[in-house]
Short mmCIF file of C-alpha atoms in Angstrom, two decimals:
data_model
loop_
_atom_site.label_atom_id
_atom_site.label_comp_id
_atom_site.label_asym_id
_atom_site.label_seq_id
_atom_site.Cartn_x
_atom_site.Cartn_y
_atom_site.Cartn_z
CA MET F 106 102.96 21.23 47.23
CA PHE F 107 103.15 24.74 45.81
CA ASN F 108 103.73 27.01 48.82
CA PRO F 109 100.92 29.58 48.34
CA LEU F 110 98.41 26.75 47.86
CA LEU F 111 99.66 25.03 51.02
CA TYR F 112 99.38 28.26 52.99
CA MET F 113 95.90 28.90 51.59
CA VAL F 114 94.66 25.50 52.82
CA PHE F 115 95.85 26.20 56.38
CA PHE F 116 94.52 29.75 56.22
CA LEU F 117 91.06 28.59 55.14
CA ILE F 118 90.92 26.01 57.95
CA TYR F 119 91.88 28.75 60.41
CA THR F 120 89.20 31.04 58.98
CA VAL F 121 86.47 28.42 59.43
CA LEU F 122 87.49 27.82 63.04
CA ILE F 123 87.54 31.54 63.80
CA LEU F 124 84.08 31.99 62.27
CA TRP F 125 82.73 29.13 64.37
CA LEU F 126 84.29 30.30 67.67
CA GLY F 127 83.67 34.01 67.07
CA LYS F 128 79.88 33.70 66.81
CA TYR F 129 79.64 32.54 70.43
CA GLY F 130 79.54 35.99 71.99
CA ILE F 131 77.44 37.79 69.39
CA ASP F 132 74.13 36.75 71.00
CA ARG F 133 75.48 36.09 74.50
CA SER F 134 76.49 39.67 75.41
CA LYS F 135 73.40 41.38 76.87
CA THR F 136 75.03 44.15 78.92
CA LEU F 137 78.14 46.31 78.69
CA ARG F 138 79.67 44.31 81.53
CA ASP F 139 79.16 41.16 79.45
CA TYR F 140 80.63 42.87 76.42
CA TYR F 141 83.73 44.35 78.07
CA THR F 142 84.61 41.83 80.79
CA ALA F 143 82.47 38.71 80.15
CA SER F 144 80.87 39.66 83.49
CA GLY F 145 83.96 38.39 85.31
CA SER F 146 83.12 34.80 84.43
CA LEU F 147 86.18 33.48 82.58
CA GLY F 148 87.68 30.27 83.95
CA LEU F 149 91.36 29.47 84.15
CA PHE F 150 91.78 28.03 80.63
CA LEU F 151 90.11 30.94 78.84
CA SER F 152 91.80 33.47 81.13
CA VAL F 153 95.27 32.04 80.47
CA SER F 154 94.55 31.84 76.74
CA THR F 155 93.28 35.38 76.34
CA PHE F 156 96.04 36.84 78.54
CA GLY F 157 98.80 34.97 76.67
CA ALA F 158 97.37 35.56 73.19
CA THR F 159 96.88 39.26 73.88
CA TRP F 160 100.47 39.56 75.10
CA PHE F 161 102.21 37.75 72.24
CA SER F 162 101.66 40.05 69.31
CA ALA F 163 103.15 40.78 65.89
CA ALA F 164 105.73 42.94 67.65
CA SER F 165 106.99 39.81 69.43
CA MET F 166 106.63 37.21 66.70
CA LEU F 167 107.96 39.34 63.83
CA GLY F 168 109.82 42.14 65.58
CA LEU F 169 111.88 40.04 68.00
CA PRO F 170 113.47 37.67 65.41
CA GLY F 171 114.30 40.73 63.32
CA LEU F 172 116.04 42.44 66.23
CA ILE F 173 117.92 39.25 67.12
CA TYR F 174 119.02 38.98 63.47
CA GLU F 175 120.52 42.48 63.79
CA TYR F 176 121.77 42.55 67.39
CA GLY F 177 121.90 38.95 68.65
CA TYR F 178 121.48 38.09 72.34
CA SER F 179 121.33 41.72 73.45
CA ALA F 180 117.87 42.04 71.87
CA ILE F 181 116.62 39.51 74.44
CA LEU F 182 117.94 41.49 77.40
CA TYR F 183 116.50 44.77 76.19
CA SER F 184 113.02 43.43 75.33
CA VAL F 185 111.96 40.00 76.64
CA VAL F 186 113.59 40.36 80.07
CA CYS F 187 111.93 43.76 80.52
CA TRP F 188 108.51 42.38 79.62
CA PHE F 189 108.75 39.52 82.08
CA LEU F 190 109.88 41.82 84.88
CA GLY F 191 106.86 43.99 84.12
CA SER F 192 104.54 40.99 84.52
CA LEU F 193 105.45 40.82 88.23
CA PHE F 194 103.67 44.14 88.76
CA ILE F 195 100.47 42.84 87.15
CA ILE F 196 100.06 40.16 89.82
CA MET F 197 100.15 42.89 92.46
CA LEU F 198 97.03 44.49 90.97
CA ALA F 199 94.73 41.48 91.14
CA LYS F 200 93.09 41.69 94.56
CA ARG F 201 92.78 45.44 94.94
CA LEU F 202 91.75 46.24 91.37
CA ARG F 203 89.02 43.58 91.37
CA SER F 204 87.53 45.06 94.54
CA TYR F 205 86.42 48.16 92.56
CA ASN F 206 84.13 46.14 90.26
CA VAL F 207 84.98 48.18 87.16
CA VAL F 208 84.51 47.50 83.45
CA THR F 209 87.39 49.64 82.13
CA ILE F 210 90.56 51.08 83.65
CA PRO F 211 89.42 54.71 83.11
CA HIS F 212 86.27 53.59 84.97
CA PHE F 213 88.57 52.64 87.87
CA PHE F 214 90.02 56.17 87.81
CA TYR F 215 86.48 57.55 88.11
CA LYS F 216 85.66 55.29 91.05
CA ARG F 217 89.00 55.81 92.80
CA TYR F 218 89.40 59.53 92.28
CA GLY F 219 85.77 60.62 91.74
CA SER F 220 86.64 62.51 88.57
CA ALA F 221 84.64 62.16 85.36
CA LYS F 222 87.17 64.39 83.60
CA LEU F 223 89.97 61.99 84.52
CA GLN F 224 87.94 59.10 83.13
CA MET F 225 87.36 60.98 79.87
CA PHE F 226 90.97 62.10 79.53
CA THR F 227 92.48 58.67 80.11
CA GLY F 228 89.88 57.13 77.81
CA LEU F 229 90.94 59.53 75.07
CA ILE F 230 94.61 58.63 75.61
CA LEU F 231 93.74 54.96 75.14
CA VAL F 232 91.85 55.70 71.94
CA ILE F 233 94.90 57.38 70.40
CA THR F 234 97.57 54.97 71.64
CA TYR F 235 95.66 51.78 70.88
CA ILE F 236 94.88 52.89 67.34
CA LEU F 237 98.65 53.18 66.86
CA TYR F 238 99.22 49.75 68.37
CA ILE F 239 96.54 48.11 66.24
CA VAL F 240 98.35 49.54 63.22
CA ILE F 241 101.35 47.42 64.29
CA GLN F 242 99.23 44.26 64.29
CA ILE F 243 97.67 45.04 60.92
CA ARG F 244 101.09 45.70 59.42
CA GLY F 245 102.38 42.41 60.86
CA PHE F 246 99.47 40.50 59.35
CA GLY F 247 99.93 42.30 56.04
CA ILE F 248 103.64 41.48 55.87
CA VAL F 249 103.07 37.78 56.46
CA ILE F 250 100.02 37.22 54.27
CA SER F 251 101.25 39.32 51.33
CA PHE F 252 104.66 37.62 51.48
CA LEU F 253 103.45 34.04 51.77
CA LEU F 254 100.24 34.10 49.73
CA ASP F 255 101.81 36.36 47.11
CA ILE F 256 99.01 38.93 47.25
CA PRO F 257 99.23 42.75 47.50
CA TYR F 258 99.81 44.22 50.96
CA THR F 259 96.58 46.26 50.67
CA VAL F 260 94.54 43.10 50.07
CA ALA F 261 96.23 41.37 52.99
CA ILE F 262 95.47 44.13 55.48
CA PHE F 263 91.85 44.25 54.32
CA LEU F 264 91.59 40.57 55.26
CA VAL F 265 92.77 41.26 58.80
CA TYR F 266 90.30 44.14 58.95
CA LEU F 267 87.45 41.70 58.32
CA PHE F 268 88.82 39.26 60.91
CA LEU F 269 89.01 42.03 63.50
CA LEU F 270 85.46 43.19 62.95
CA TYR F 271 83.99 39.70 63.21
CA THR F 272 85.92 38.54 66.26
CA THR F 273 85.38 41.79 68.17
CA TYR F 274 81.66 42.29 67.49
CA GLY F 275 80.83 39.58 70.02
CA GLY F 276 82.72 41.30 72.84
CA LEU F 277 85.04 39.53 75.27
CA PHE F 278 83.06 36.29 75.09
CA SER F 279 84.03 35.99 71.42
CA VAL F 280 87.52 37.39 71.87
CA ALA F 281 88.34 34.95 74.68
CA ARG F 282 87.20 31.89 72.74
CA THR F 283 89.06 32.83 69.59
CA ASP F 284 92.06 33.59 71.81
CA ALA F 285 91.94 30.00 73.08
CA LEU F 286 92.48 28.81 69.51
CA ASN F 287 95.02 31.54 68.78
CA PHE F 288 97.16 30.88 71.85
CA CYS F 289 97.27 27.15 71.14
CA LEU F 290 98.35 27.94 67.58
CA ILE F 291 100.99 30.41 68.81
CA ILE F 292 102.50 27.78 71.12
CA ALA F 293 102.37 25.01 68.50
CA GLY F 294 103.65 27.21 65.67
CA SER F 295 106.52 28.60 67.73
CA LEU F 296 107.66 25.14 68.86
CA LEU F 297 107.43 23.79 65.30
CA ALA F 298 109.39 26.73 63.91
CA ALA F 299 112.15 26.24 66.50
CA PHE F 300 112.26 22.49 65.83
CA PHE F 301 112.55 22.93 62.06
CA VAL F 302 115.18 25.68 62.37
CA LEU F 303 117.28 23.47 64.65
CA HIS F 304 116.87 20.63 62.17
CA GLU F 305 117.90 22.79 59.19
CA THR F 306 120.93 24.24 60.99
CA GLY F 307 122.09 21.04 62.67
CA GLY F 308 121.36 22.14 66.23
CA TRP F 309 122.16 24.84 68.74
CA LEU F 310 125.94 24.51 68.56
CA SER F 311 125.86 24.48 64.77
CA ILE F 312 123.95 27.76 64.79
CA HIS F 313 126.70 29.42 66.79
CA GLU F 314 129.42 27.93 64.61
CA SER F 315 127.67 29.16 61.48
CA ILE F 316 127.39 32.65 62.94
CA ARG F 317 131.13 32.70 63.73
CA GLU F 318 131.93 31.57 60.19
CA LYS F 319 129.64 34.25 58.80
CA ALA F 320 131.48 36.91 60.80
CA GLY F 321 134.80 35.58 59.62
CA SER F 322 136.58 35.70 62.96
CA GLY F 323 136.06 34.61 66.56
CA GLU F 324 133.36 36.04 68.78
CA THR F 325 130.91 38.51 67.28
CA HIS F 326 128.53 41.17 68.56
CA TRP F 327 125.66 38.67 68.16
CA PHE F 328 126.91 36.81 71.24
CA ASP F 329 127.39 39.91 73.39
CA PRO F 330 124.38 40.45 75.69
CA PHE F 331 125.66 43.97 76.42
CA TYR F 332 125.73 45.24 72.86
CA TYR F 333 125.91 48.92 73.87
CA GLY F 334 129.09 48.57 75.94
CA LYS F 335 129.37 51.10 78.74
CA TYR F 336 125.87 52.37 77.91
CA SER F 337 124.28 48.93 78.27
CA ALA F 338 123.01 49.51 81.82
CA LEU F 339 121.50 52.83 80.80
CA TYR F 340 119.82 51.29 77.78
CA PHE F 341 118.45 48.43 79.91
CA ILE F 342 116.93 50.89 82.39
CA SER F 343 115.38 52.82 79.50
CA SER F 344 113.93 49.63 78.06
CA LEU F 345 112.63 48.54 81.47
CA PHE F 346 110.87 51.87 81.94
CA SER F 347 109.34 51.76 78.48
CA LEU F 348 108.54 48.07 77.93
CA GLY F 349 108.38 46.71 81.50
CA ILE F 350 106.46 49.56 83.15
CA GLY F 351 104.47 50.00 79.94
CA LEU F 352 103.33 46.38 80.15
CA ALA F 353 102.52 46.64 83.85
CA ALA F 354 100.36 49.73 83.32
CA ASN F 355 98.73 48.52 80.11
CA PRO F 356 94.94 48.32 80.55
CA GLN F 357 94.64 45.35 78.19
CA TYR F 358 96.31 43.17 80.84
CA ALA F 359 94.72 44.80 83.88
CA ILE F 360 91.23 44.26 82.46
CA ARG F 361 92.01 40.53 82.12
CA LEU F 362 92.34 40.46 85.91
CA VAL F 363 88.80 41.81 86.13
CA SER F 364 87.37 39.34 83.60
CA ALA F 365 88.65 36.28 85.52
CA LYS F 366 86.02 34.59 87.69
CA SER F 367 87.99 35.01 90.93
CA THR F 368 91.09 36.63 92.35
CA LYS F 369 92.74 33.22 92.64
CA THR F 370 92.03 32.56 88.95
CA ALA F 371 93.43 35.97 88.03
CA ILE F 372 96.71 35.38 89.87
CA ARG F 373 97.09 31.85 88.49
CA MET F 374 96.29 33.21 85.02
CA VAL F 375 99.28 35.56 85.07
CA GLY F 376 101.64 32.90 86.45
CA ILE F 377 100.67 30.09 84.06
CA ALA F 378 100.47 32.36 81.01
CA THR F 379 103.91 33.78 81.79
CA LEU F 380 105.41 30.28 82.00
CA LEU F 381 103.86 29.30 78.66
CA LEU F 382 105.01 32.56 77.12
CA GLY F 383 108.52 31.73 78.32
CA VAL F 384 108.41 28.60 76.15
CA VAL F 385 107.09 30.62 73.19
CA TYR F 386 109.80 33.26 73.54
CA MET F 387 112.53 30.65 73.81
CA SER F 388 111.28 29.14 70.56
CA THR F 389 111.16 32.57 68.91
CA ILE F 390 114.73 33.26 70.05
CA VAL F 391 115.85 30.03 68.41
CA VAL F 392 114.28 31.18 65.14
CA GLY F 393 115.94 34.59 65.45
CA LEU F 394 119.42 33.18 66.05
CA GLY F 395 118.91 30.45 63.46
CA SER F 396 117.99 33.05 60.88
CA ILE F 397 121.45 34.62 61.24
CA ALA F 398 122.94 31.32 60.13
CA LEU F 399 120.33 30.55 57.48
CA ILE F 400 119.98 33.96 55.81
CA PRO F 401 123.29 35.46 54.68
CA ASP F 402 121.71 38.69 53.47
CA LEU F 403 118.24 40.26 53.69
CA LYS F 404 118.66 41.64 50.16
CA GLY F 405 116.69 44.80 50.72
CA MET F 406 114.05 43.25 52.98
CA THR F 407 113.28 44.63 56.43
CA PRO F 408 114.14 42.83 59.69
CA ASP F 409 110.39 42.39 60.32
CA GLU F 410 110.35 39.99 57.35
CA VAL F 411 113.02 37.64 58.73
CA TYR F 412 110.53 35.20 60.25
CA PRO F 413 108.32 34.75 57.15
CA LEU F 414 111.46 34.62 54.98
CA VAL F 415 112.80 31.68 57.01
CA ILE F 416 109.44 29.90 56.84
CA ASP F 417 108.94 30.34 53.11
CA ASN F 418 112.45 29.93 51.69
CA ILE F 419 114.29 27.73 54.19
CA LEU F 420 111.87 25.28 55.78
CA THR F 421 110.71 22.37 53.65
CA SER F 422 108.06 20.66 55.80
CA GLN F 423 104.42 21.08 54.82
CA TRP F 424 103.73 21.91 58.47
CA LYS F 425 105.15 25.35 57.83
CA GLY F 426 101.56 26.22 56.90
CA LEU F 427 100.72 25.86 60.58
CA ILE F 428 103.58 28.24 61.43
CA LEU F 429 102.08 30.78 59.05
CA VAL F 430 98.72 30.51 60.79
CA SER F 431 100.41 30.97 64.19
CA ILE F 432 101.76 34.34 63.03
CA VAL F 433 98.29 35.32 61.86
CA ALA F 434 96.94 34.21 65.26
CA ALA F 435 99.43 36.44 67.07
CA CYS F 436 98.32 39.46 65.05
CA ILE F 437 94.56 38.81 65.35
CA SER F 438 94.53 37.92 69.04
CA THR F 439 96.24 41.12 70.12
CA ALA F 440 94.45 43.44 67.70
CA ASN F 441 90.90 42.31 68.54
CA SER F 442 91.55 42.70 72.28
CA GLN F 443 92.84 46.20 71.70
CA LEU F 444 89.98 47.06 69.38
CA LEU F 445 87.49 45.99 72.06
CA LEU F 446 89.31 48.11 74.61
CA LEU F 447 89.32 51.00 72.13
CA ALA F 448 85.56 50.77 71.73
CA SER F 449 85.01 50.65 75.48
CA SER F 450 87.22 53.70 75.98
CA LEU F 451 85.44 55.71 73.30
CA VAL F 452 81.85 54.71 74.06
CA TYR F 453 81.90 54.16 77.82
CA ASP F 454 84.66 56.45 79.09
CA VAL F 455 84.65 59.36 76.66
CA TYR F 456 81.22 59.58 75.01
CA GLY F 457 79.43 58.13 78.04
CA ARG F 458 80.81 60.86 80.30
CA PHE F 459 80.64 63.65 77.74
CA LYS F 460 77.01 62.92 76.94
CA PRO F 461 75.40 60.83 79.66
CA SER F 462 72.18 59.13 78.60
CA HIS F 463 69.64 56.61 79.79
CA GLN F 464 69.70 54.49 76.67
CA SER F 465 68.97 50.80 76.86
CA GLU F 466 71.79 48.28 77.01
CA SER F 467 71.01 47.12 73.47
CA LYS F 468 71.44 50.68 72.15
CA ARG F 469 74.73 51.09 73.96
CA LEU F 470 75.96 47.75 72.64
CA ALA F 471 75.03 48.91 69.14
CA HIS F 472 77.11 52.05 69.69
CA ASN F 473 80.07 49.86 70.61
CA LYS F 474 79.77 47.87 67.40
CA TRP F 475 79.59 51.03 65.32
CA SER F 476 82.64 52.42 67.10
CA ILE F 477 84.50 49.16 66.46
CA THR F 478 83.81 49.56 62.75
CA VAL F 479 84.97 53.19 62.70
CA LEU F 480 88.10 52.62 64.78
CA ALA F 481 89.10 49.53 62.80
CA THR F 482 88.68 51.52 59.60
CA VAL F 483 90.89 54.33 60.89
CA SER F 484 93.56 51.79 61.88
CA LEU F 485 93.31 50.16 58.46
CA ILE F 486 93.89 53.48 56.69
CA LEU F 487 96.87 54.34 58.91
CA SER F 488 98.40 50.91 58.31
CA LEU F 489 98.79 51.73 54.60
CA ASN F 490 101.85 53.74 55.63
CA ALA F 491 102.77 51.97 58.87
CA PRO F 492 106.29 52.45 60.31
CA GLU F 493 108.92 49.75 59.97
CA GLY F 494 110.54 48.20 63.04
CA LEU F 495 107.51 46.76 64.82
CA LEU F 496 109.19 46.14 68.17
CA LEU F 497 110.83 49.57 68.37
CA PHE F 498 107.61 51.36 67.44
CA SER F 499 105.64 49.32 69.98
CA GLY F 500 108.11 50.45 72.65
CA GLN F 501 107.29 54.08 71.88
CA VAL F 502 103.55 53.41 72.16
CA TRP F 503 104.02 51.53 75.43
CA GLY F 504 106.09 54.45 76.67
CA ILE F 505 103.01 56.67 76.42
CA ILE F 506 101.01 54.14 78.45
CA ALA F 507 103.77 53.99 81.08
CA VAL F 508 104.05 57.73 81.68
CA THR F 509 100.30 58.32 81.80
CA PHE F 510 98.80 55.26 83.51
CA PHE F 511 101.39 53.77 85.85
CA PHE F 512 101.18 56.16 88.79
CA PRO F 513 97.42 56.88 88.70
CA LEU F 514 96.80 53.11 88.55
CA PHE F 515 99.38 51.70 90.95
CA GLY F 516 99.52 54.85 93.06
CA GLY F 517 95.76 54.84 93.41
CA LEU F 518 95.90 51.30 94.73
CA PHE F 519 99.06 51.33 96.84
CA ILE F 520 100.18 54.87 97.73
CA LYS F 521 98.61 56.37 100.83
CA GLY F 522 96.91 59.70 100.28
CA ALA F 523 96.77 59.53 96.47
CA THR F 524 94.70 62.49 95.27
CA THR F 525 92.67 63.41 92.21
CA ARG F 526 94.86 66.45 91.69
CA GLY F 527 97.98 64.29 91.83
CA ALA F 528 96.56 61.82 89.30
CA HIS F 529 95.60 64.62 86.89
CA ALA F 530 98.93 66.39 87.25
CA SER F 531 101.06 63.25 86.89
CA ILE F 532 99.33 62.38 83.60
CA VAL F 533 99.76 65.89 82.21
CA VAL F 534 103.38 66.15 83.37
CA GLY F 535 104.23 62.65 82.17
CA LEU F 536 102.68 63.08 78.72
CA SER F 537 104.02 66.60 78.11
CA SER F 538 107.49 65.58 79.32
CA TYR F 539 107.42 62.55 77.03
CA VAL F 540 106.64 64.70 73.99
CA LEU F 541 109.17 67.35 75.04
CA CYS F 542 111.95 64.80 75.53
CA PHE F 543 111.38 63.46 72.02
CA ALA F 544 112.01 66.99 70.79
CA ILE F 545 115.05 67.93 72.88
CA ILE F 546 116.94 64.63 73.32
CA PRO F 547 119.09 64.06 70.20
CA PRO F 548 117.94 60.98 68.22
CA GLY F 549 121.28 59.26 68.79
CA TRP F 550 120.97 59.65 72.55
CA GLN F 551 117.38 58.37 72.61
CA THR F 552 118.87 54.89 72.15
CA TYR F 553 120.33 55.17 75.65
CA ILE F 554 117.98 57.63 77.35
CA GLN F 555 114.52 56.96 76.03
CA PRO F 556 111.99 59.76 76.65
CA THR F 557 110.06 57.41 78.93
CA VAL F 558 112.73 57.60 81.64
CA PRO F 559 112.69 61.33 82.51
CA ALA F 560 108.95 61.54 81.80
CA LEU F 561 108.09 58.68 84.16
CA ILE F 562 110.36 60.05 86.89
CA LEU F 563 108.75 63.51 86.64
CA ALA F 564 105.26 61.95 86.63
CA GLY F 565 106.10 59.98 89.77
CA ILE F 566 107.52 63.01 91.59
CA THR F 567 104.43 65.02 90.69
CA PHE F 568 102.05 62.29 91.85
CA CYS F 569 103.81 61.89 95.20
CA MET F 570 104.21 65.62 95.87
CA LEU F 571 100.47 66.18 95.50
CA ARG F 572 99.33 63.30 97.70
CA ASN F 573 97.43 63.93 100.95
CA ARG F 574 99.98 63.10 103.64
CA HIS F 575 97.32 63.00 106.36
CA GLU F 576 95.31 60.22 104.68
CA THR F 577 96.03 56.77 106.08
CA ASN F 578 94.30 54.51 103.54
CA ALA F 579 96.15 53.40 100.43
CA TYR F 580 92.94 52.75 98.53
#
């Protein structure tokens, strides 16, 4: 079957399923708590699905194989390992965060520190950073759809724009149910891709032999987990601070703890989703390493296009249409979660505090839908000139989250005597230090000392210095 026609069939089936699942929450959400957190009613299956689908984004599915194609095993150490270490922190949040009964993470800052200004400020930070991260997802969708369906990139990103609007309008009820489909597709597509790559290459050992032959002699840098030599430990610490701490402090995961129906469900959600994501990442790693053997030269294409290039030009099974849809699912499932969080930050945390009102719930829900439209449109426009290197750019965005949210969130829950002044100061110091370090650290050295490292250290010192040492309660 002609490839674009095959892909179109799978894409249309996916579209119908998304339309059917997405309509669930449009009439079900009656309050803001419904809209943002599904009123804390999600069971284990939906919780695991929405957590896993939100985690595994275009940065993982497209960015990781591209990095492995360039750097081999070291890309795993400096990205995947850091993410999974960061997930351990998320479990720690479950019991204490849920006790605050919040609908957004900036709302937690208001309840914990009693500061409306802190809620507004952190809400504004999320608006800016999540717009940038949604741009990554739109670019990922655009790369795949334009490449495989042979349509212009601008048309492809407009399609994802429509998907985002529809699946987000219904709030978390809609997002969670479409995530159930998306996460199943991500798992199935990743396993299929790994299976077909192993079949095309002749197996795991054959992949390594092909890579050695490609290099022309013995062991190559692709097999060295410590690609940066004596700077490897420093680079790992930088990546851990940026990606690991960034994941732990990321509100899109913390709010999933709140949306689960119980603390036990929330903890099990993180554990089960992480195990399933381990399978998905192993499959993605197989595709990344296999691509080194299968693609001798990118011929002017970017590393982000390695995955769709393997699917389209190398694999021969008609089931590669399902792999295409799994990439689309990874982009949609992360972007709609972030768009919903964006809307909540703008409407509830920023506008709601700047201009308090006594409007009805229906009016406030309408404001959220309008804000979703505006924010999605802004992201669409920015994605017309989106940066290349999805995984590297995502690390920079997560770095901002790490330096601004980690200590006010975790410190507010676990550090005795945490104060409003300390939370404010740590955010200002962390963010200003992050920007300053980008300016003063030479670009070549930022590979080894990412701006997140000194900024996060300074934010932590500031937070702890301004705590109330006479207070005995941690939260």
